[in-house]
């Protein structure tokens, strides 16, 4: 027994010692220098998905700001209802761009300013009471964006009750306008950057190194799926990491009924992006799906695209069991939320391990799980 | 002497066969395994597993309160399990961001996409606490009988059991050996998914240390596995086996010592320690194949300890039942219950899965608890479970 293990040890050491240097490069796949047209894929992403998504979203944020101002001018229930329904529409549309945290969006901390939840309600109240606040501060991530509007528009009860709160102190409405305006301004900035120089910077950086656009974007894209979509929308409320469900961590906590729709929209947009679905129609463009297909032709590995597609179906099938209000779902039967998390996590592994290895992209972020 | 000779051959062979290679290969051939678990970088120790020690201390305080019917409560123990509302006597533990609960059934390999089962397992541990402070506590001054919770004598000791004869503290403690320690060690920190995550290999090769620390991420992950076995404060970090016969551990190390004490398995403690040291030295040397061989040794042996103790207690319980020693029998079977629970977290290197599946574990536990539980479990049932547990391992029921 001992002899065998020593022999094995020798064999192993010899093998290890004799292996050549190319173990060192990322994943060591066969496609270090594949001929897939990364530039075409980047152009499709930018021109047919990212830019049109931001353009559509900006229409919504402009509308949101306009309706907030209209409400400020004339604080009646019609105006409040119009504003509230625009909040819902814009929040929904936001799910189509939330994953694009690169370039200007990254620089501005766009996602944190627009969608940090749970929102800090006490601090919102004290800022309103004092009438003094600076929404540009990072310490104010959780006092603005959609979660703050969610609280202000749905946190006080019925339309009348809400109007009562607002008329008691006009600073409430000023705060709503400031938040809506900031959402719109940040969105304009990001959209303008994509419509300006950043598009070319992004598309022309076709390098296959870790600083190339495909590598960097892919890390952001997969991280979004893992941290924002899986953990943020499902995992944290379900208590998947702590074992203690926390319904207060649901997205759109106060509006409630829209939380599942937001999740599903995020999922749809993410999946469409994988397939290169163009926002304005037409045949699908160059995408992760095509890239993986292209690589699959060269090897006879198990089909990664089939696994990823199958898992998207599994996630969707599971989601049909979820209540429209994810907060209620956590409170009534959290195991369904955990089941949703489990399906999402299986996709994380396919994307983060299988897909990224196939594409020879190394993961540049880790789970923050330390003891 | 033998070892020196062996390394000489090894070094010679390696050099001879790779004449064209760079100096990396010579480095690998010269892996030095220290006599104790001490590793340094620039004269600073790189070994750290305080988080594991914290969790082991939290677990100890839970155990020590399980029978404290007057001073403790269901709420207090549930709070200790989750580390909420400053439940511990030590301020350090209260201030810690860690909890036992958050790492129960939480390994990357078995539970990262299996949180539904993970939640069920955590519920089991909470229900052990709930039963103790309800069903058992209510009857603490009554004699237990079939279908009725209460006291039962074992020698001059009073044991407290539920209506099926199960001691909840034993189910909890022995179950936690698997649910927390074995799972975190074998299926989290020693898995390639954790050791090799992201740039861990490249950073380890280049000796990129964690911010403000002396260790690389990979070194630290390995130490965290080490800490779950050797992290009780009564166990010396560098030379843990010196405390094999004298320590305050209530979890895995205690049973490593007991199994090592059985002549059929003597040497197992040394083998596990050697594997931990060699694997850690292999990480320092950047030899990941050697590292992973040690992982296999550790997975095999740690899994075996759980299985040996499960079978040991089923056998003991069977004999005690035959002698009419119900108190002793229920105590043994309760320990056995916890170790069986722990089997679900073992890791067979050949399959990458538990030696005993989750479904089988559930089935065994149900068999034990059927009807009036330990009051009417048959010797045949105990034998069958013992045989099935031992089957995938390389030991016999007799040896356990």
XYZ file of C-alpha atoms in Angstrom:
771
model
C 0.000 0.000 0.000
C 2.706 2.405 1.036
C 4.806 1.405 -1.928
C 2.021 2.076 -4.348
C 1.383 5.509 -2.954
C 5.073 6.344 -3.172
C 5.155 5.217 -6.763
C 2.158 7.360 -7.459
C 3.851 10.234 -5.757
C 6.931 9.826 -7.920
C 4.817 9.573 -11.036
C 2.910 12.643 -10.049
C 5.964 14.646 -9.256
C 7.608 13.647 -12.506
C 4.527 14.578 -14.389
C 4.224 17.879 -12.614
C 7.851 18.653 -13.047
C 7.849 17.914 -16.747
C 4.754 19.796 -17.700
C 5.429 22.703 -19.962
C 4.890 26.349 -19.303
C 1.596 26.779 -21.055
C -0.205 25.537 -17.974
C 0.098 29.114 -16.976
C -2.294 30.730 -19.370
C -5.951 31.083 -18.649
C -7.638 27.753 -18.573
C -5.297 26.350 -21.206
C -8.116 25.766 -23.692
C -7.559 25.067 -27.344
C -8.874 28.433 -28.361
C -6.215 30.789 -27.124
C -6.067 32.289 -30.592
C -9.416 31.401 -32.094
C -10.665 33.249 -35.124
C -14.100 34.161 -33.867
C -14.803 37.778 -34.744
C -14.870 39.412 -31.331
C -15.237 42.841 -32.935
C -18.443 41.846 -34.652
C -19.807 40.530 -31.379
C -18.849 43.697 -29.523
C -20.474 45.793 -32.250
C -23.673 43.794 -32.033
C -23.705 44.152 -28.276
C -23.139 47.896 -28.416
C -25.208 48.885 -31.458
C -28.120 46.489 -31.276
C -28.511 45.875 -27.576
C -26.787 48.221 -25.166
C -27.323 51.550 -26.906
C -30.965 50.955 -27.870
C -31.675 49.653 -24.363
C -30.306 52.816 -22.813
C -32.156 54.956 -25.344
C -35.462 53.293 -24.427
C -34.706 53.513 -20.758
C -33.900 57.157 -21.040
C -37.317 57.848 -22.524
C -38.731 56.333 -19.343
C -36.487 58.271 -16.976
C -37.243 61.530 -18.790
C -40.912 60.751 -18.410
C -40.367 59.984 -14.763
C -38.725 63.316 -14.147
C -41.438 65.147 -16.122
C -44.234 63.455 -14.165
C -42.467 64.165 -10.865
C -42.321 67.848 -11.807
C -45.971 67.802 -12.913
C -46.878 66.307 -9.556
C -44.859 68.994 -7.770
C -46.716 71.687 -9.631
C -50.078 70.136 -9.004
C -49.988 67.618 -6.150
C -53.286 65.838 -6.758
C -54.198 62.176 -6.835
C -54.278 62.001 -10.643
C -50.738 63.301 -10.834
C -49.581 61.012 -8.049
C -51.084 57.974 -9.756
C -49.471 58.943 -13.053
C -46.129 59.300 -11.313
C -46.498 55.983 -9.502
C -47.322 54.082 -12.637
C -44.388 55.704 -14.408
C -42.155 54.607 -11.539
C -43.266 51.031 -12.222
C -42.675 51.329 -15.959
C -39.235 52.870 -15.509
C -38.169 50.364 -12.865
C -39.195 47.579 -15.205
C -37.213 49.096 -18.079
C -34.228 49.599 -15.791
C -33.934 45.816 -15.598
C -32.888 45.824 -19.258
C -29.790 47.975 -18.608
C -28.860 47.060 -15.048
C -26.357 44.458 -16.271
C -24.346 46.990 -18.321
C -22.134 48.253 -15.538
C -19.131 49.116 -17.704
C -17.592 52.350 -19.001
C -19.403 55.460 -17.827
C -21.848 53.439 -15.757
C -18.994 51.895 -13.837
C -17.284 55.234 -13.417
C -20.452 56.861 -12.075
C -21.450 53.966 -9.857
C -24.642 54.020 -11.849
C -26.200 50.849 -10.495
C -25.544 51.733 -6.872
C -27.156 55.139 -7.249
C -30.189 53.781 -9.046
C -30.837 50.530 -7.270
C -29.379 50.029 -3.800
C -31.909 48.259 -1.611
C -33.152 47.939 1.019
C -33.421 51.704 1.031
C -32.612 53.576 4.234
C -36.002 54.919 5.137
C -35.023 56.586 8.395
C -32.287 58.526 6.707
C -34.625 59.532 3.900
C -37.038 60.858 6.507
C -34.341 62.778 8.336
C -32.961 64.256 5.114
C -36.455 65.376 4.180
C -37.040 66.766 7.658
C -33.825 68.750 7.525
C -34.336 69.721 3.894
C -30.638 69.358 3.285
C -29.013 66.499 1.388
C -26.490 65.818 -1.319
C -27.513 62.906 -3.529
C -24.105 62.810 -5.198
C -22.482 61.385 -2.078
C -21.725 57.675 -1.955
C -23.062 57.724 1.612
C -26.388 58.442 -0.052
C -26.492 55.341 -2.308
C -29.312 53.834 -0.282
C -31.391 57.015 0.048
C -32.174 57.515 -3.625
C -32.914 55.728 -6.894
C -35.859 53.430 -7.472
C -35.867 51.967 -3.956
C -36.292 55.469 -2.471
C -39.168 56.207 -4.866
C -40.639 52.835 -3.990
C -40.709 53.856 -0.352
C -41.955 57.376 -0.922
C -44.702 56.393 -3.346
C -45.873 53.160 -1.704
C -44.613 53.307 1.868
C -47.382 55.430 3.391
C -50.472 53.508 2.364
C -53.308 54.657 0.089
C -53.132 57.586 -2.337
C -54.931 59.818 0.174
C -52.680 58.824 3.036
C -49.654 59.427 0.868
C -50.924 62.842 -0.197
C -51.538 63.720 3.423
C -47.925 63.002 4.286
C -46.709 65.023 1.311
C -48.892 68.060 1.931
C -47.835 68.176 5.564
C -44.293 68.879 4.399
C -43.662 69.993 0.789
C -40.053 68.841 1.164
C -41.285 65.317 0.409
C -42.204 66.316 -3.097
C -38.958 68.207 -3.557
C -37.115 65.062 -2.562
C -39.087 62.981 -5.052
C -38.264 65.450 -7.796
C -34.583 65.437 -6.823
C -34.454 61.631 -6.904
C -36.254 61.423 -10.250
C -34.059 64.124 -11.688
C -30.926 62.338 -10.568
C -32.058 59.040 -12.066
C -32.663 60.865 -15.332
C -29.401 62.814 -15.280
C -27.261 59.775 -14.566
C -29.041 57.857 -17.289
C -28.500 60.701 -19.787
C -24.819 60.688 -18.985
C -24.420 56.962 -19.496
C -26.513 56.989 -22.667
C -24.587 59.949 -24.084
C -21.303 58.209 -23.411
C -22.401 55.136 -25.361
C -23.696 57.332 -28.174
C -20.393 59.196 -28.136
C -16.786 57.985 -27.984
C -17.246 55.102 -25.614
C -18.955 52.929 -28.214
C -15.794 52.826 -30.357
C -13.496 52.418 -27.381
C -15.548 49.419 -26.347
C -15.923 47.839 -29.774
C -12.337 48.377 -30.925
C -10.793 46.816 -27.841
C -10.932 43.320 -29.275
C -7.878 42.054 -27.407
C -8.257 38.636 -25.869
C -6.298 39.714 -22.826
C -7.839 40.429 -19.457
C -8.139 44.120 -20.348
C -9.958 43.459 -23.624
C -13.628 44.395 -23.828
C -14.863 40.822 -24.120
C -12.974 39.734 -21.015
C -13.975 42.717 -18.967
C -17.579 42.759 -20.076
C -17.953 39.029 -19.529
C -16.719 39.332 -15.975
C -19.245 42.117 -15.371
C -22.016 40.185 -17.088
C -21.471 36.993 -15.112
C -20.927 38.886 -11.895
C -24.202 40.695 -12.500
C -25.988 37.390 -12.844
C -24.380 36.030 -9.710
C -24.424 39.004 -7.368
C -27.246 41.219 -8.559
C -29.745 38.893 -10.131
C -29.231 35.658 -8.161
C -28.187 37.082 -4.785
C -29.859 40.496 -4.841
C -33.251 39.660 -6.264
C -33.630 36.159 -4.811
C -30.795 34.996 -2.544
C -30.697 37.737 0.089
C -34.449 37.880 0.663
C -34.497 34.076 0.828
C -31.643 34.048 3.323
C -29.749 31.645 1.087
C -26.458 32.584 2.721
C -27.471 33.113 6.316
C -30.295 30.656 6.737
C -32.507 33.471 7.983
C -35.035 34.699 5.414
C -35.192 38.484 5.241
C -38.266 39.647 3.324
C -37.205 43.281 3.870
C -34.460 42.671 1.295
C -36.889 42.213 -1.591
C -36.572 44.560 -4.552
C -39.555 46.960 -4.773
C -40.454 46.044 -1.211
C -43.224 48.628 -0.862
C -44.872 48.322 -4.251
C -44.580 44.585 -3.652
C -46.643 43.176 -6.476
C -44.084 44.157 -9.115
C -41.105 42.375 -7.540
C -41.442 39.148 -9.479
C -41.950 41.053 -12.735
C -38.727 42.935 -12.130
C -36.904 39.651 -11.558
C -38.355 38.087 -14.682
C -37.521 41.150 -16.781
C -33.929 41.013 -15.574
C -33.805 37.337 -16.420
C -35.296 37.869 -19.892
C -32.895 40.654 -20.716
C -29.955 38.639 -19.507
C -30.954 35.631 -21.542
C -31.670 37.716 -24.649
C -28.227 39.196 -24.352
C -26.713 35.733 -24.243
C -28.381 34.963 -27.575
C -27.602 38.345 -29.114
C -31.283 39.274 -29.517
C -31.497 42.732 -31.055
C -33.666 45.208 -29.184
C -35.191 46.567 -32.378
C -35.798 43.202 -34.017
C -34.192 41.305 -36.842
C -32.077 38.179 -36.820
C -29.986 37.560 -33.737
C -26.489 39.008 -33.957
C -23.080 37.719 -32.857
C -23.276 36.632 -29.234
C -21.990 34.379 -26.499
C -24.243 31.696 -27.942
C -22.631 31.955 -31.366
C -19.153 32.165 -29.899
C -19.701 29.013 -27.865
C -21.275 27.256 -30.860
C -18.287 28.212 -32.921
C -15.944 26.721 -30.339
C -18.078 23.643 -29.928
C -17.577 22.771 -33.562
C -13.891 22.488 -32.936
C -14.114 20.125 -30.011
C -16.485 17.352 -29.171
C -17.093 18.395 -25.608
C -20.554 18.183 -24.171
C -22.622 21.034 -25.498
C -22.298 24.024 -23.178
C -24.931 25.955 -25.092
C -27.442 23.154 -24.583
C -26.707 23.079 -20.851
C -27.038 26.838 -20.506
C -30.263 26.898 -22.525
C -31.669 24.003 -20.518
C -30.903 25.813 -17.299
C -32.601 29.012 -18.478
C -35.707 26.883 -19.064
C -35.408 25.325 -15.634
C -35.159 28.753 -14.007
C -38.208 29.955 -15.870
C -40.219 26.828 -15.133
C -39.447 27.200 -11.440
C -40.350 30.886 -11.436
C -43.930 30.069 -12.392
C -44.347 28.799 -8.839
C -43.399 32.145 -7.331
C -45.927 34.646 -6.034
C -46.058 37.994 -7.865
C -45.006 39.549 -4.589
C -41.671 38.033 -3.617
C -41.999 39.383 -0.103
C -45.155 37.321 0.360
C -43.359 34.363 -1.154
C -40.589 34.599 1.428
C -43.115 34.905 4.224
C -45.455 32.140 3.145
C -43.197 29.491 1.606
C -39.554 30.422 1.473
C -38.510 27.026 0.142
C -39.769 28.145 -3.298
C -37.461 31.133 -3.122
C -34.591 28.847 -2.191
C -35.512 26.567 -5.065
C -35.322 29.600 -7.378
C -31.916 30.413 -5.941
C -30.716 26.853 -6.530
C -31.728 26.963 -10.194
C -30.000 30.332 -10.633
C -26.884 29.001 -8.939
C -26.697 26.087 -11.376
C -26.647 28.642 -14.176
C -23.931 30.605 -12.365
C -21.702 27.544 -12.500
C -22.380 26.988 -16.196
C -21.587 30.625 -16.968
C -18.735 31.202 -14.565
C -16.943 27.913 -14.998
C -17.978 26.214 -18.230
C -18.601 29.238 -20.425
C -15.735 31.355 -19.165
C -13.284 28.481 -19.423
C -14.442 27.713 -22.939
C -13.881 31.363 -23.809
C -10.498 31.374 -22.007
C -11.572 34.232 -19.801
C -10.348 34.204 -16.233
C -12.687 35.229 -13.460
C -11.482 38.460 -11.885
C -13.756 38.463 -8.855
C -14.276 36.011 -6.021
C -16.975 35.154 -3.564
C -16.451 37.207 -0.497
C -16.719 34.348 1.897
C -14.051 34.592 4.537
C -13.519 33.301 7.985
C 16.292 7.252 7.293
C 13.896 5.528 4.997
C 12.337 8.887 4.224
C 15.638 10.493 3.330
C 16.480 7.666 1.012
C 13.133 7.999 -0.621
C 13.459 11.712 -1.218
C 16.934 11.202 -2.627
C 15.576 8.801 -5.212
C 12.758 11.121 -5.912
C 14.945 14.134 -6.420
C 17.295 12.190 -8.619
C 14.576 10.817 -10.816
C 12.920 14.142 -11.246
C 16.062 15.931 -12.228
C 17.226 13.189 -14.513
C 14.016 13.018 -16.440
C 13.584 16.692 -17.095
C 16.911 18.013 -18.134
C 15.437 20.744 -20.278
C 13.132 22.083 -17.642
C 13.430 25.310 -15.735
C 14.070 25.692 -12.038
C 10.412 25.225 -11.161
C 10.856 21.498 -11.355
C 13.703 21.390 -8.871
C 11.618 23.434 -6.505
C 8.858 20.904 -6.668
C 11.180 18.005 -6.057
C 12.410 19.591 -2.886
C 9.151 19.909 -1.062
C 10.007 20.031 2.562
C 7.347 18.820 4.890
C 8.000 20.286 8.327
C 7.756 18.148 11.441
C 4.993 20.345 12.818
C 2.288 22.484 11.218
C 4.413 25.623 11.119
C 4.730 27.719 8.003
C 6.285 31.129 7.783
C 6.912 33.913 5.330
C 9.493 36.538 6.264
C 9.616 35.157 9.788
C 5.878 35.610 10.266
C 3.559 32.657 10.662
C 1.233 32.244 7.692
C -1.098 29.903 9.570
C -4.440 31.375 10.629
C -7.815 29.866 11.405
C -9.341 32.079 14.077
C -12.751 31.977 12.380
C -12.904 28.209 12.850
C -11.916 28.502 16.493
C -14.679 31.069 16.945
C -17.309 28.741 15.528
C -16.059 25.802 17.582
C -16.269 27.956 20.708
C -19.806 29.006 19.812
C -20.771 25.373 19.335
C -19.240 24.463 22.724
C -21.301 27.074 24.480
C -24.458 25.764 22.829
C -23.677 22.220 23.979
C -22.925 23.321 27.513
C -26.371 24.921 27.727
C -28.398 22.111 26.232
C -29.180 20.536 29.590
C -29.389 23.827 31.416
C -33.188 23.715 31.631
C -33.401 26.400 34.284
C -30.766 28.861 33.134
C -31.149 28.578 29.375
C -34.116 28.671 27.026
C -35.162 27.799 23.535
C -34.726 31.444 22.511
C -31.251 31.649 23.993
C -30.010 28.539 22.197
C -31.600 29.559 18.906
C -29.918 32.934 19.339
C -26.602 31.225 20.008
C -27.052 29.055 16.933
C -27.559 32.144 14.759
C -25.464 34.519 16.918
C -28.252 37.037 17.337
C -29.038 39.311 20.311
C -25.637 38.877 22.011
C -26.378 35.408 23.419
C -22.875 34.296 24.438
C -21.052 34.868 27.709
C -18.033 36.173 25.816
C -18.192 39.613 24.249
C -15.806 38.481 21.520
C -18.230 35.831 20.374
C -21.152 38.246 20.523
C -19.321 40.799 18.435
C -18.244 38.279 15.827
C -19.956 38.465 12.458
C -19.852 34.673 12.309
C -22.393 32.136 13.397
C -22.638 28.376 13.525
C -25.879 28.358 11.578
C -24.580 30.220 8.557
C -22.000 27.495 7.919
C -24.223 24.492 8.536
C -24.810 22.625 5.277
C -23.154 25.495 3.457
C -20.267 23.953 1.516
C -19.656 25.109 -1.999
C -19.607 21.579 -3.353
C -22.759 20.141 -1.808
C -24.998 23.077 -1.056
C -24.262 26.117 -3.201
C -27.077 25.150 -5.549
C -28.927 23.080 -3.014
C -30.140 25.677 -0.548
C -33.517 24.011 -0.192
C -31.908 21.001 1.466
C -29.533 23.276 3.313
C -32.511 25.085 4.864
C -34.077 21.754 5.850
C -30.866 20.708 7.569
C -30.617 23.979 9.493
C -34.256 23.477 10.501
C -33.361 20.036 11.840
C -30.766 21.557 14.155
C -33.211 24.198 15.299
C -35.830 21.556 15.921
C -33.385 19.617 18.141
C -33.253 22.759 20.279
C -37.018 23.261 20.166
C -37.784 19.699 21.224
C -35.259 19.925 24.064
C -36.814 23.062 25.535
C -40.400 21.999 25.020
C -41.154 18.293 24.975
C -38.120 17.250 27.033
C -38.091 20.196 29.409
C -41.781 19.782 30.244
C -41.088 16.212 31.384
C -37.705 16.770 32.951
C -38.932 15.676 36.374
C -40.703 12.564 35.181
C -39.500 9.130 34.251
C -39.326 8.490 30.542
C -41.220 5.592 29.051
C -42.131 4.428 25.580
C -43.904 7.321 23.923
C -43.145 9.688 26.797
C -40.224 12.061 27.204
C -38.370 12.376 30.493
C -35.419 11.103 32.500
C -33.754 7.759 32.165
C -30.908 6.497 34.316
C -27.538 5.473 33.022
C -25.553 4.341 36.028
C -25.661 7.255 38.422
C -26.425 9.751 35.648
C -29.789 10.998 34.526
C -30.172 11.216 30.759
C -32.951 13.300 29.221
C -34.717 11.859 26.209
C -37.649 12.710 23.991
C -40.655 10.459 23.556
C -38.662 8.159 21.299
C -35.665 7.795 23.596
C -33.476 10.260 21.648
C -31.206 12.684 23.524
C -31.475 15.936 21.587
C -28.094 17.231 22.727
C -26.406 14.169 21.249
C -28.305 14.477 17.980
C -27.298 18.125 17.798
C -23.636 17.738 18.764
C -22.831 14.663 16.741
C -24.871 15.942 13.843
C -22.903 19.149 13.890
C -19.665 17.222 13.411
C -20.926 16.459 9.922
C -23.174 19.431 9.264
C -20.572 22.033 10.164
C -17.060 20.584 10.418
C -16.905 17.748 7.926
C -18.942 19.639 5.362
C -16.850 22.804 5.591
C -13.565 20.900 5.613
C -14.083 18.291 2.953
C -16.641 19.895 0.688
C -15.704 23.517 0.955
C -12.176 24.465 1.911
C -10.466 21.371 0.493
C -12.396 21.438 -2.779
C -10.702 22.666 -5.922
C -13.677 24.977 -6.381
C -12.493 26.891 -3.328
C -8.727 26.305 -3.303
C -8.390 27.147 -6.978
C -11.083 29.800 -7.228
C -10.389 32.690 -9.596
C -6.688 33.611 -9.584
C -5.798 31.640 -6.468
C -3.223 29.477 -8.257
C -1.516 32.349 -10.027
C -1.491 34.406 -6.841
C -0.158 31.507 -4.840
C 2.572 30.844 -7.412
C 3.573 34.493 -7.320
C 3.218 34.632 -3.525
C 0.682 37.430 -3.718
C -0.471 37.658 -0.110
C -3.858 38.855 1.091
C -4.054 42.471 2.062
C -2.510 43.011 5.464
C -1.845 39.285 5.893
C 1.149 37.012 5.564
C -0.678 34.262 3.707
C -1.914 33.685 0.171
C -5.613 32.976 -0.290
C -4.946 29.341 -1.067
C -2.763 28.852 1.999
C -5.495 30.382 4.102
C -8.255 28.220 2.661
C -6.202 25.158 3.515
C -5.672 26.406 7.065
C -9.394 26.971 7.423
C -9.959 23.292 6.694
C -7.240 22.475 9.231
C -8.929 24.712 11.794
C -12.190 22.797 11.707
C -10.373 19.696 12.920
C -7.724 21.214 15.163
C -9.241 24.592 16.054
C -10.419 23.987 19.615
C -8.356 26.277 21.866
C -7.183 23.284 23.914
C -5.401 21.778 20.909
C -1.895 23.062 20.125
C -1.826 24.481 16.619
C 1.578 23.207 15.532
C 1.495 19.768 17.029
C -2.160 18.895 17.627
C -1.675 15.179 18.118
C 0.232 15.922 21.305
C -3.205 16.628 22.771
C -4.882 13.484 21.448
C -5.434 12.057 24.902
C -5.934 15.349 26.709
C -8.113 18.101 25.255
C -11.491 19.773 25.686
C -12.747 19.206 22.170
C -16.299 17.909 21.807
C -16.385 17.576 18.085
C -14.338 15.906 15.390
C -10.930 15.874 17.059
C -12.341 14.039 20.061
C -13.516 11.230 17.805
C -10.371 11.198 15.723
C -8.630 10.426 19.020
C -11.136 7.719 19.927
C -10.807 6.007 16.573
C -7.025 6.285 16.726
C -7.193 4.571 20.097
C -8.826 1.514 18.546
C -5.996 -0.782 17.492
C -7.786 -1.600 14.245
C -7.339 2.018 13.228
C -4.301 3.198 15.148
C -2.174 5.585 13.122
C -5.140 7.328 11.523
C -4.473 10.528 13.490
C -0.899 10.589 12.260
C -1.981 9.898 8.680
C -4.468 12.771 8.698
C -1.965 15.168 10.252
C 0.742 14.155 7.762
C -1.681 14.776 4.913
C -2.535 18.231 6.249
C 1.145 19.137 6.599
C 2.154 17.689 3.258
C -0.710 19.389 1.472
C 0.148 22.707 3.044
C 3.817 22.272 2.110
C 2.729 21.352 -1.408
C 0.793 24.610 -1.636
C 3.866 26.541 -0.544
C 5.813 24.729 -3.252
C 3.073 25.217 -5.853
C 2.585 21.495 -6.344
C -1.173 21.189 -6.720
C -1.258 17.544 -7.668
C 0.516 16.580 -4.498
C -1.895 18.853 -2.658
C -4.912 17.144 -4.163
C -3.545 13.715 -3.263
C -3.528 14.854 0.344
C -7.086 16.069 -0.048
C -8.070 12.526 -1.026
C -6.334 11.093 2.020
C -8.075 13.569 4.298
C -11.483 13.044 2.693
C -11.178 9.277 2.952
C -10.052 9.229 6.561
C -12.323 11.908 7.962
C -15.318 10.265 6.284
C -14.204 6.964 7.754
C -14.087 8.376 11.278
C -17.728 9.412 11.016
C -18.761 6.021 9.692
C -16.729 4.076 12.256
C -18.310 5.982 15.115
C -21.816 5.574 13.673
C -21.369 1.818 13.509
C -19.576 1.701 16.865
C -22.524 3.291 18.655
C -25.129 1.186 16.877
C -23.244 -1.927 17.974
C -22.879 -0.661 21.528
C -26.554 0.267 21.660
C -27.576 -3.135 20.382
C -25.591 -4.904 23.088
C -26.813 -2.619 25.838
C -30.419 -3.113 24.727
C -29.878 -6.862 24.852
C -28.681 -6.456 28.453
C -31.678 -4.335 29.331
C -29.507 -1.257 29.960
C -31.883 1.202 28.405
C -30.206 4.353 29.651
C -26.831 3.339 28.299
C -28.379 2.015 25.109
C -30.311 5.197 24.418
C -27.207 7.244 25.020
C -25.224 5.146 22.547
C -27.990 5.155 19.991
C -28.397 8.921 20.350
C -24.716 9.383 19.586
C -25.145 6.966 16.705
C -28.112 8.972 15.452
C -25.935 12.095 15.267
C -23.091 10.320 13.510
C -25.493 8.807 10.984
C -26.823 12.302 10.401
C -23.240 13.374 9.744
C -22.677 10.716 7.072
C -24.562 12.860 4.589
C -21.601 15.245 4.620
C -18.862 12.690 3.997
C -16.950 12.723 0.748
C -15.919 9.712 -1.284
C -13.054 10.818 -3.541
C -13.999 8.188 -6.088
C -17.482 9.562 -6.658
C -17.199 13.141 -5.443
C -20.357 12.469 -3.428
C -21.187 11.335 0.115
C -20.362 7.696 0.952
C -23.954 7.397 2.152
C -26.533 9.329 0.194
C -28.836 11.881 1.710
C -31.819 9.612 0.999
C -30.251 6.640 2.731
C -29.312 8.718 5.746
C -32.898 9.927 5.999
C -34.125 6.356 5.697
C -31.825 5.078 8.485
C -32.916 7.862 10.796
C -36.558 7.103 10.065
C -35.958 3.392 10.698
C -34.459 4.238 14.087
C -37.326 6.546 15.007
C -40.144 4.337 13.748
C -42.931 3.673 16.249
C -41.569 4.337 19.701
C -38.035 4.814 18.397
C -35.252 3.402 20.533
C -37.786 1.786 22.844
C -38.632 -0.803 20.262
C -35.895 -0.722 17.623
C -34.872 -4.298 16.751
C -31.351 -5.759 16.687
C -31.957 -6.648 13.042
C -32.604 -3.027 12.141
C -29.407 -1.966 13.925
C -27.397 -4.702 12.188
C -28.732 -3.853 8.763
C -27.924 -0.176 9.140
C -24.433 -0.971 10.461
C -23.693 -3.277 7.541
C -24.929 -0.765 5.005
C -22.882 2.039 6.514
C -19.684 -0.019 6.566
C -20.177 -1.410 3.047
C -18.650 1.447 0.995
C -15.710 1.760 3.428
C -12.679 -0.426 3.929
C -13.531 -1.484 7.472
C -15.862 -4.163 8.799
C -18.653 -3.825 11.330
C -16.592 -6.012 13.693
C -13.618 -3.652 13.533
C -15.620 -0.542 14.366
